[in-house]
Amino acid sequence: MPPPQSDLDMKLYRVYIDMQEHASPKLDRRTRKRLATRQAISDSATRLFMEHGFDQVTIDEIAEAADVGRMTVFNHFPRKEDMFFDREDEVREMVFAAIQGREEEMSPVTALRLLAHRCIEDRNPLLPLFGAPLRFVATALASEALKARARQMCSEFTRVLAAMLAESIDRPADDTDAHLLAGLLVATWSVAFFEGYNVADRNGDAEAAGQIFLRLIDRGFQAATAAVSGTPYV
């Protein structure tokens, strides 16, 4: 998460740090070694994917590059696609922090819209629209396996977001308004991202990419707000 720049950012930052510390207050040596091995595998895999394309890289090549055994790779990453999309948990944590750390009078939708604006302002690497991360998107788009996994992740994240939204206003996880809202917000983010990516990929104009992303975010979130008007989500 980027360094806090405002009171709201500071609050979100504290929520994020508290969540991380609660998850792993103190890591023993064995855990640190396991995480280091996992990171080494991920880094090696990412380098190979970027250089040769996802479909052309084998598990054995990744294991050799990371200097581990084949089974060690599978112990950390059950699927090859998981090595490519290895920051999914960070995205979920960022979204969770934005919702849970919002000001008392702020709606969940507004909190997520402001998160999108901060991602552009901070050039957050979790939103790969700028510079080197563009290669990450190009690599994903060149692989049918990665595109299929991305669609699956999008569906999974929609359910997770719905539960986050419902919990934030003390509604049950199966609340229909939460699921409608989550679907609209995820669809908006997806469209906004790929339109922004197309601009960045076509002419390398990061500022224009960010502008179109935020324009579509604002319009899509406005439509989502109208869809659940009269509920505490807005």
Short mmCIF file of C-alpha atoms in Angstrom, two decimals:
data_model
loop_
_atom_site.label_atom_id
_atom_site.label_comp_id
_atom_site.label_asym_id
_atom_site.label_seq_id
_atom_site.Cartn_x
_atom_site.Cartn_y
_atom_site.Cartn_z
CA MET A 1 0.00 0.00 0.00
CA PRO A 2 1.41 3.45 -0.87
CA PRO A 3 2.51 5.78 1.94
CA PRO A 4 -0.44 7.71 3.42
CA GLN A 5 -0.90 11.20 2.00
CA SER A 6 -4.10 12.30 3.79
CA ASP A 7 -6.09 11.60 6.95
CA LEU A 8 -8.22 9.08 5.06
CA ASP A 9 -5.15 7.42 3.57
CA MET A 10 -3.64 7.24 7.04
CA LYS A 11 -6.75 5.52 8.35
CA LEU A 12 -6.74 3.04 5.48
CA TYR A 13 -3.05 2.46 6.01
CA ARG A 14 -3.57 1.67 9.68
CA VAL A 15 -6.40 -0.75 8.88
CA TYR A 16 -4.18 -2.46 6.32
CA ILE A 17 -1.23 -2.74 8.70
CA ASP A 18 -3.46 -3.99 11.53
CA MET A 19 -4.88 -6.63 9.21
CA GLN A 20 -1.42 -7.74 8.12
CA GLU A 21 -0.16 -7.89 11.70
CA HIS A 22 -3.23 -9.80 12.83
CA ALA A 23 -2.68 -12.32 10.06
CA SER A 24 0.97 -12.88 10.97
CA PRO A 25 2.01 -10.99 14.13
CA LYS A 26 5.38 -12.75 14.31
CA LEU A 27 6.85 -15.03 11.69
CA ASP A 28 9.10 -17.83 12.86
CA ARG A 29 12.20 -18.82 10.94
CA ARG A 30 10.50 -21.71 9.16
CA THR A 31 7.68 -19.50 7.95
CA ARG A 32 10.10 -16.82 6.77
CA LYS A 33 12.03 -19.42 4.76
CA ARG A 34 8.82 -20.77 3.26
CA LEU A 35 7.69 -17.30 2.21
CA ALA A 36 11.12 -16.52 0.79
CA THR A 37 11.03 -19.70 -1.28
CA ARG A 38 7.57 -18.87 -2.51
CA GLN A 39 8.69 -15.38 -3.53
CA ALA A 40 11.75 -16.77 -5.30
CA ILE A 41 9.56 -19.14 -7.30
CA SER A 42 7.13 -16.34 -8.16
CA ASP A 43 9.93 -13.98 -9.22
CA SER A 44 11.57 -16.62 -11.41
CA ALA A 45 8.27 -17.57 -12.99
CA THR A 46 7.35 -13.96 -13.71
CA ARG A 47 10.70 -13.31 -15.38
CA LEU A 48 10.32 -16.37 -17.58
CA PHE A 49 6.71 -15.54 -18.44
CA MET A 50 7.66 -12.02 -19.48
CA GLU A 51 10.60 -13.23 -21.56
CA HIS A 52 9.05 -16.23 -23.30
CA GLY A 53 5.28 -16.06 -22.84
CA PHE A 54 3.20 -17.94 -20.29
CA ASP A 55 2.32 -20.96 -22.43
CA GLN A 56 5.91 -21.55 -23.51
CA VAL A 57 7.32 -21.85 -19.99
CA THR A 58 7.30 -25.23 -18.21
CA ILE A 59 7.17 -26.03 -14.51
CA ASP A 60 10.57 -27.71 -14.80
CA GLU A 61 12.07 -24.50 -16.21
CA ILE A 62 10.59 -22.49 -13.36
CA ALA A 63 11.92 -24.96 -10.78
CA GLU A 64 15.39 -24.82 -12.30
CA ALA A 65 15.39 -21.02 -12.41
CA ALA A 66 14.31 -20.85 -8.76
CA ASP A 67 16.75 -23.62 -7.78
CA VAL A 68 14.04 -25.79 -6.21
CA GLY A 69 12.47 -29.15 -7.00
CA ARG A 70 9.39 -29.58 -9.18
CA MET A 71 7.25 -30.67 -6.22
CA THR A 72 8.35 -27.62 -4.24
CA VAL A 73 6.85 -25.45 -6.95
CA PHE A 74 3.53 -27.29 -6.70
CA ASN A 75 3.61 -27.13 -2.90
CA HIS A 76 3.53 -23.34 -3.16
CA PHE A 77 1.48 -22.93 -6.33
CA PRO A 78 -1.04 -25.69 -7.17
CA ARG A 79 -1.54 -24.23 -10.64
CA LYS A 80 0.85 -22.60 -13.04
CA GLU A 81 -1.60 -19.70 -13.43
CA ASP A 82 -1.28 -18.97 -9.69
CA MET A 83 2.35 -18.00 -10.21
CA PHE A 84 1.27 -15.34 -12.69
CA PHE A 85 -1.64 -13.96 -10.66
CA ASP A 86 0.21 -14.07 -7.35
CA ARG A 87 -0.96 -10.68 -6.05
CA GLU A 88 -4.67 -11.45 -5.90
CA ASP A 89 -4.64 -11.45 -2.10
CA GLU A 90 -3.06 -7.98 -2.08
CA VAL A 91 -5.88 -6.64 -4.22
CA ARG A 92 -8.48 -8.11 -1.89
CA GLU A 93 -6.70 -6.65 1.13
CA MET A 94 -6.56 -3.23 -0.51
CA VAL A 95 -10.28 -3.30 -1.26
CA PHE A 96 -11.10 -4.59 2.22
CA ALA A 97 -9.07 -1.80 3.81
CA ALA A 98 -10.84 0.83 1.69
CA ILE A 99 -14.28 -0.40 2.74
CA GLN A 100 -13.54 -1.04 6.41
CA GLY A 101 -11.38 2.05 6.86
CA ARG A 102 -13.78 4.59 5.35
CA GLU A 103 -15.01 7.57 7.31
CA GLU A 104 -18.18 6.94 9.31
CA GLU A 105 -20.37 9.07 7.03
CA MET A 106 -18.88 7.69 3.80
CA SER A 107 -20.70 5.01 1.80
CA PRO A 108 -18.92 1.84 0.62
CA VAL A 109 -19.40 2.88 -3.01
CA THR A 110 -17.77 6.25 -2.42
CA ALA A 111 -14.88 4.59 -0.58
CA LEU A 112 -14.21 2.30 -3.56
CA ARG A 113 -14.50 5.14 -6.06
CA LEU A 114 -11.92 7.14 -4.11
CA LEU A 115 -9.70 4.06 -3.98
CA ALA A 116 -9.72 3.95 -7.79
CA HIS A 117 -8.67 7.61 -7.90
CA ARG A 118 -5.85 6.99 -5.43
CA CYS A 119 -4.61 4.05 -7.49
CA ILE A 120 -4.21 6.37 -10.47
CA GLU A 121 -2.69 9.21 -8.46
CA ASP A 122 -0.16 6.88 -6.81
CA ARG A 123 0.49 4.79 -9.95
CA ASN A 124 -0.28 1.75 -7.79
CA PRO A 125 1.41 -1.34 -9.29
CA LEU A 126 -1.67 -3.38 -8.41
CA LEU A 127 -3.34 -1.45 -11.24
CA PRO A 128 -0.97 -2.31 -14.13
CA LEU A 129 -1.64 0.64 -16.42
CA PHE A 130 1.75 2.30 -16.35
CA GLY A 131 5.21 1.46 -17.64
CA ALA A 132 6.62 -2.04 -17.21
CA PRO A 133 3.40 -3.55 -15.72
CA LEU A 134 1.79 -3.12 -19.15
CA ARG A 135 3.82 -6.16 -20.23
CA PHE A 136 2.02 -8.13 -17.54
CA VAL A 137 -1.33 -7.42 -19.20
CA ALA A 138 0.01 -8.13 -22.69
CA THR A 139 1.34 -11.50 -21.49
CA ALA A 140 -2.03 -12.38 -19.98
CA LEU A 141 -3.93 -11.42 -23.12
CA ALA A 142 -1.65 -13.64 -25.21
CA SER A 143 -2.60 -16.77 -23.25
CA GLU A 144 -6.01 -18.49 -23.37
CA ALA A 145 -5.20 -20.24 -20.09
CA LEU A 146 -4.51 -16.93 -18.33
CA LYS A 147 -7.60 -15.28 -19.79
CA ALA A 148 -9.73 -18.18 -18.55
CA ARG A 149 -8.17 -17.92 -15.09
CA ALA A 150 -8.72 -14.15 -15.07
CA ARG A 151 -12.42 -14.67 -15.79
CA GLN A 152 -12.63 -17.18 -12.97
CA MET A 153 -10.86 -14.80 -10.60
CA CYS A 154 -13.24 -12.01 -11.58
CA SER A 155 -16.22 -14.19 -10.72
CA GLU A 156 -14.66 -15.24 -7.42
CA PHE A 157 -13.80 -11.66 -6.53
CA THR A 158 -17.37 -10.51 -7.25
CA ARG A 159 -18.63 -12.94 -4.60
CA VAL A 160 -15.93 -11.83 -2.16
CA LEU A 161 -16.73 -8.16 -2.75
CA ALA A 162 -20.44 -8.80 -2.22
CA ALA A 163 -19.66 -10.36 1.16
CA MET A 164 -17.38 -7.42 2.05
CA LEU A 165 -20.07 -4.92 1.12
CA ALA A 166 -22.78 -6.75 3.05
CA GLU A 167 -20.59 -7.10 6.13
CA SER A 168 -19.75 -3.39 6.04
CA ILE A 169 -23.39 -2.47 6.72
CA ASP A 170 -24.29 -5.50 8.85
CA ARG A 171 -26.32 -7.31 6.22
CA PRO A 172 -26.12 -11.08 5.54
CA ALA A 173 -23.56 -12.29 3.01
CA ASP A 174 -26.33 -13.43 0.65
CA ASP A 175 -27.93 -9.96 0.49
CA THR A 176 -29.19 -9.52 -3.09
CA ASP A 177 -28.44 -5.79 -3.17
CA ALA A 178 -24.82 -6.53 -2.25
CA HIS A 179 -24.47 -9.06 -5.05
CA LEU A 180 -26.05 -6.71 -7.59
CA LEU A 181 -23.79 -3.87 -6.50
CA ALA A 182 -20.65 -6.04 -6.51
CA GLY A 183 -21.39 -7.26 -10.02
CA LEU A 184 -21.87 -3.72 -11.32
CA LEU A 185 -18.72 -2.40 -9.63
CA VAL A 186 -16.50 -5.25 -10.83
CA ALA A 187 -17.87 -4.90 -14.38
CA THR A 188 -17.21 -1.16 -14.27
CA TRP A 189 -13.65 -1.66 -13.05
CA SER A 190 -12.99 -4.26 -15.74
CA VAL A 191 -14.27 -2.08 -18.59
CA ALA A 192 -12.48 0.99 -17.27
CA PHE A 193 -9.22 -0.90 -16.90
CA PHE A 194 -9.18 -2.38 -20.38
CA GLU A 195 -10.16 0.90 -22.02
CA GLY A 196 -7.34 2.58 -20.15
CA TYR A 197 -4.97 -0.22 -21.07
CA ASN A 198 -5.85 0.11 -24.76
CA VAL A 199 -4.92 3.78 -24.65
CA ALA A 200 -1.65 3.14 -22.78
CA ASP A 201 -0.71 0.25 -25.05
CA ARG A 202 -1.54 2.12 -28.25
CA ASN A 203 0.32 5.38 -27.68
CA GLY A 204 2.07 5.10 -24.31
CA ASP A 205 0.10 8.03 -22.91
CA ALA A 206 -0.18 7.14 -19.22
CA GLU A 207 -2.00 10.36 -18.36
CA ALA A 208 -4.68 9.76 -21.01
CA ALA A 209 -5.00 6.14 -19.86
CA GLY A 210 -5.58 7.27 -16.29
CA GLN A 211 -8.11 9.88 -17.38
CA ILE A 212 -10.26 7.46 -19.37
CA PHE A 213 -10.04 4.92 -16.56
CA LEU A 214 -11.33 7.42 -14.00
CA ARG A 215 -13.98 8.82 -16.35
CA LEU A 216 -15.46 5.35 -16.80
CA ILE A 217 -15.08 4.54 -13.10
CA ASP A 218 -17.05 7.65 -12.15
CA ARG A 219 -19.80 6.99 -14.71
CA GLY A 220 -20.06 3.30 -13.88
CA PHE A 221 -20.12 3.90 -10.15
CA GLN A 222 -22.82 6.52 -10.66
CA ALA A 223 -24.93 3.92 -12.48
CA ALA A 224 -24.26 1.36 -9.74
CA THR A 225 -25.33 3.91 -7.13
CA ALA A 226 -28.61 4.45 -8.96
CA ALA A 227 -29.21 0.70 -9.08
CA VAL A 228 -29.09 0.37 -5.28
CA SER A 229 -30.46 3.80 -4.37
CA GLY A 230 -32.27 3.88 -1.05
CA THR A 231 -29.91 1.33 0.52
CA PRO A 232 -27.07 1.95 3.00
CA TYR A 233 -24.56 0.98 0.31
CA VAL A 234 -24.78 4.48 -1.15
#
